[in-house]
XYZ file of C-alpha atoms in Angstrom:
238
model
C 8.089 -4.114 39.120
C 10.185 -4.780 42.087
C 11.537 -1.373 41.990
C 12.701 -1.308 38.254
C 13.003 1.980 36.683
C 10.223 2.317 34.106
C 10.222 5.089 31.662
C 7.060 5.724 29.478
C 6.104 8.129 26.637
C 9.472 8.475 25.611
C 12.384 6.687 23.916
C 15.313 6.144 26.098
C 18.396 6.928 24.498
C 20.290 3.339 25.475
C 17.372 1.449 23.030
C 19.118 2.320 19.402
C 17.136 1.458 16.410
C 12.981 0.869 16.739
C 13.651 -2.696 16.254
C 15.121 -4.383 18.975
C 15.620 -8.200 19.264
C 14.066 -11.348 21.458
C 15.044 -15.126 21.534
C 13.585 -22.566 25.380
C 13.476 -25.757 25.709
C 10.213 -26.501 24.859
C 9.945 -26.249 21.031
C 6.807 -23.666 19.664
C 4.985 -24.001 16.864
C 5.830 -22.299 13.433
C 4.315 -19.363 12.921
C 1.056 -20.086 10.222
C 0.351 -23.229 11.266
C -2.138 -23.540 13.858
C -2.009 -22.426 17.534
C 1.133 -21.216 19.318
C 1.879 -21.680 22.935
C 0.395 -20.060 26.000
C 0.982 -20.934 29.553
C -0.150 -19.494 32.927
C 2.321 -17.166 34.213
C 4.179 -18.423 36.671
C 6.396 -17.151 40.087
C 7.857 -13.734 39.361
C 11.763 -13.361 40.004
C 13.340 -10.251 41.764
C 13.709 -7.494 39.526
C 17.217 -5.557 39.817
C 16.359 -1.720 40.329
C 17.361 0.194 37.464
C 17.203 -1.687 33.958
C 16.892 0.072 30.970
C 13.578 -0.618 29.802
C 10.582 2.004 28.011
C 7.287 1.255 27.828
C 4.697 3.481 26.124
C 1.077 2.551 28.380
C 0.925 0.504 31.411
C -1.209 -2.141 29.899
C -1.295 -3.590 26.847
C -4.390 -3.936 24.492
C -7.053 -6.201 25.139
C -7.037 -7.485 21.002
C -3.112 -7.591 21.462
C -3.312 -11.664 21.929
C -0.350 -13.310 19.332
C 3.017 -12.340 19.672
C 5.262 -13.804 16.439
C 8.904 -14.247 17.960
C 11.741 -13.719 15.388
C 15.155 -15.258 15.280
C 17.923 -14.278 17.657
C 20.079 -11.706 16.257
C 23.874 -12.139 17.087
C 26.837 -11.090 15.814
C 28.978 -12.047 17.972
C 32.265 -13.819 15.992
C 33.231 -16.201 19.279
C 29.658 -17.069 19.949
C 29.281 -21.212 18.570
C 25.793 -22.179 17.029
C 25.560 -24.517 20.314
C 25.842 -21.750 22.677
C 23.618 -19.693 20.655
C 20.748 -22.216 20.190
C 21.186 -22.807 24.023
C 20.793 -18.801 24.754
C 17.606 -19.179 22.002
C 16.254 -21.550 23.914
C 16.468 -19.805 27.594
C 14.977 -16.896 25.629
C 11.563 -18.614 24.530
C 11.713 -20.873 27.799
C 11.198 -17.640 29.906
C 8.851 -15.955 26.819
C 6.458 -18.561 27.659
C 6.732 -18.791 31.153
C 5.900 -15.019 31.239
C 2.516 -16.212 30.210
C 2.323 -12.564 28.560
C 0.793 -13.711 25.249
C 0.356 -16.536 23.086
C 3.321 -17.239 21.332
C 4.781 -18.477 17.754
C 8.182 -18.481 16.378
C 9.008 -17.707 12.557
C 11.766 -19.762 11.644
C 15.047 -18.462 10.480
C 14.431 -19.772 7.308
C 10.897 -18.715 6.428
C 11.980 -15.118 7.699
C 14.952 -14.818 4.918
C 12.401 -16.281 2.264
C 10.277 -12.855 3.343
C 12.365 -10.511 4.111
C 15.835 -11.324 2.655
C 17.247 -12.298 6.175
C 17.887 -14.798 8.530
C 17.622 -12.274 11.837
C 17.392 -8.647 11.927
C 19.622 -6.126 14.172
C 17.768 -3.068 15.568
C 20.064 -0.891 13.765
C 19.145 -2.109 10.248
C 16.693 -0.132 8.525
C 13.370 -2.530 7.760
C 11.397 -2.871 4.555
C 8.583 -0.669 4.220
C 6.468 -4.088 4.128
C 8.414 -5.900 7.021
C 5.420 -5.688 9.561
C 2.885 -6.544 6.902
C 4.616 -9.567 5.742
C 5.418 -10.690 9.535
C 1.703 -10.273 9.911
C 0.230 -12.179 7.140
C 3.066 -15.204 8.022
C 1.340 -15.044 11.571
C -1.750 -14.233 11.867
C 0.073 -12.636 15.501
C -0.972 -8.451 16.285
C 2.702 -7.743 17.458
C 5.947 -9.081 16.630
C 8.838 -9.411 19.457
C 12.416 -8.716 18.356
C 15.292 -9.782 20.309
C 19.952 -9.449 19.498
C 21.994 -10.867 22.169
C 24.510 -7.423 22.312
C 27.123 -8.782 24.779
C 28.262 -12.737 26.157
C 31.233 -13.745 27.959
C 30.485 -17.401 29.244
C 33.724 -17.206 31.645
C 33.794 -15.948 35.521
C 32.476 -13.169 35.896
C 29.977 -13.965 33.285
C 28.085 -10.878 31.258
C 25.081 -11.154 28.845
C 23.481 -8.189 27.016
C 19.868 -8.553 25.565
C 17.861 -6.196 23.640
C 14.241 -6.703 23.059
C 11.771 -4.790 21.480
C 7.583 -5.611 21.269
C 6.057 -4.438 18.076
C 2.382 -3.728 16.897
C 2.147 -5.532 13.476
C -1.017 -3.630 13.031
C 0.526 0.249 14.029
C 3.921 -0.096 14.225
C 3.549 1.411 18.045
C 6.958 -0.252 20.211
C 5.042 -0.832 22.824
C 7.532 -2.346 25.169
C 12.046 -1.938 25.162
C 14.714 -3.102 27.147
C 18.430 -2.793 26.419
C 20.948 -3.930 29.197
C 23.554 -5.620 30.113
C 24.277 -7.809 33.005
C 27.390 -8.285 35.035
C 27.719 -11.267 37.735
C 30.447 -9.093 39.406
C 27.963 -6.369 40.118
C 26.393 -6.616 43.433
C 23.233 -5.646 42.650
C 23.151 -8.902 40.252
C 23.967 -10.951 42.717
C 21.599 -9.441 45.333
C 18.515 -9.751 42.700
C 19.969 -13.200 42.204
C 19.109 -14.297 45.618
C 15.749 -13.025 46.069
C 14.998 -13.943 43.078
C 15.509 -17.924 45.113
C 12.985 -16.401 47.426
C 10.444 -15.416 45.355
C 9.895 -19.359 44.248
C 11.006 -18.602 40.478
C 13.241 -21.513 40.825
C 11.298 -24.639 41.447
C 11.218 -26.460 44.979
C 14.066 -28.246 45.667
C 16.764 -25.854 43.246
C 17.158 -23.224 45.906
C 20.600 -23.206 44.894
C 20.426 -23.181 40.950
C 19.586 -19.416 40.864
C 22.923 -18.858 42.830
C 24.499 -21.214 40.157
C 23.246 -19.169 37.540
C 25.705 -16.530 37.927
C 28.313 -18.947 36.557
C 26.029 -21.526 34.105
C 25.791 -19.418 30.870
C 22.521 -20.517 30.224
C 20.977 -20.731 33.580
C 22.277 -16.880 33.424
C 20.294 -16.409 30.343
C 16.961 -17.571 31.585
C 17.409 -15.606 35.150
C 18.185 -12.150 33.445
C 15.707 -12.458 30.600
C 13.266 -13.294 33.370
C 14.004 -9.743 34.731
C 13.506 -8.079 31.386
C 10.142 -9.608 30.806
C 9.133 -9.118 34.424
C 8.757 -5.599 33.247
C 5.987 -5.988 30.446
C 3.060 -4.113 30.723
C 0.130 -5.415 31.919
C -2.842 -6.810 30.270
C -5.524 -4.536 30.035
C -9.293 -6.390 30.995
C -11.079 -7.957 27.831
C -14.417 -7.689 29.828
């Protein structure tokens, strides 16, 4: 955890709504048809100390094995469909490099077709069937939701994520995170550089993490590394 604060048991009054929201450049298969994608973790970043982020066990379960990823919710006027497909794509890029789960997305448009919408906010009431439909369209025991809640691409850049990680099969949030990061705030730019240390970067791009802090999308991929850093574990299958 890298000295995170972790809350469990409880809700955390900064995560509004049960249904929070999660968002590469490698392109995952649709949800329904056939395997998703599943790679071995690899180098964990520095984790700033305390993010806002619940989860309810340390582990998760064994049978928990496909996570279905929905689309980015953002509603955010300024925010271009470039920029926002780029901040998709550092999303899943990091999802799968967490190596957490295997992983399928459920395109925008197969998601309206079942639900009525493109992307859901955490503060929108579901359906009563939401997680049941979800489920049948992918085969996947949990369901990660993700809203981008804050980006200014300029000096000092800020992004704002909040995620949420859903049982399909209970409706148990097993995992939250609201926060927002500031690349004027020192202890950013502190868990920027160790996170250079750590190897998270590959060989040779010692100084991208440092760029990070001013390439919007670089700055996506570092802080939603954070977020995901905190997980819970994998419990042992036997």
């Amino acid at each position: 955890m890298n000295g995170a604060t972790v809350r469990t048991g409880v809700e955390p009054g900064g995560l509004r709504g049960w249904a929070g929201l999660l968002a590469v450049a490698l392109v995952l298969a649709g949800a329904g048809s056939g395997r998703g994608q599943w790679l071995p973790a690899g180098p964990k970043p520095a984790v700033p100390a305390r993010l806002n982020v619940y989860r309810a066990a340390p582990t998760l379960p064994a049978d928990l094995r496909r996570v279905v990823l929905l689309p980015l919710h953002v509603e955010l006027p300024d925010l271009g469909p470039e920029m926002q497909q780029g901040l998709l794509d550092a999303l899943q890029t990091e999802l799968l490099r967490s190596g957490f789960a295997e992983v399928v997305l459920l395109p925008a448009r197969r998601l309206q077709k079942l639900t009525g919408r493109p992307s859901w906010s955490p503060e929108q009431p579901l359906p009563p069937d939401f997680l049941q439909k979800v489920r049948e369209a992918s085969d996947a025991e949990a369901v990660l939701f993700a809203e981008l809640t804050t980006f200014r691409p300029y000096t000092p850049a800020v992004v704002g994520w909040r995620l949420r990680l859903v049982d399909l099969r209970s409706g148990c949030t097993w995992w939250a995170a609201d926060e927002v990061f500031d690349t004027a705030d020192p202890v950013v730019i502190r868990a920027a550089r160790r996170s250079t240390r750590t190897g998270w970067w590959n060989a040779g791009q010692e100084d991208a993490c440092w760029r990070s802090l001013r390439a919007p999308r670089a700055l996506a991929r570092l802080t939603v590394s954070w977020l995901l850093a905190t997980l819970p574990g994998r419990e042992n299958s036997g």
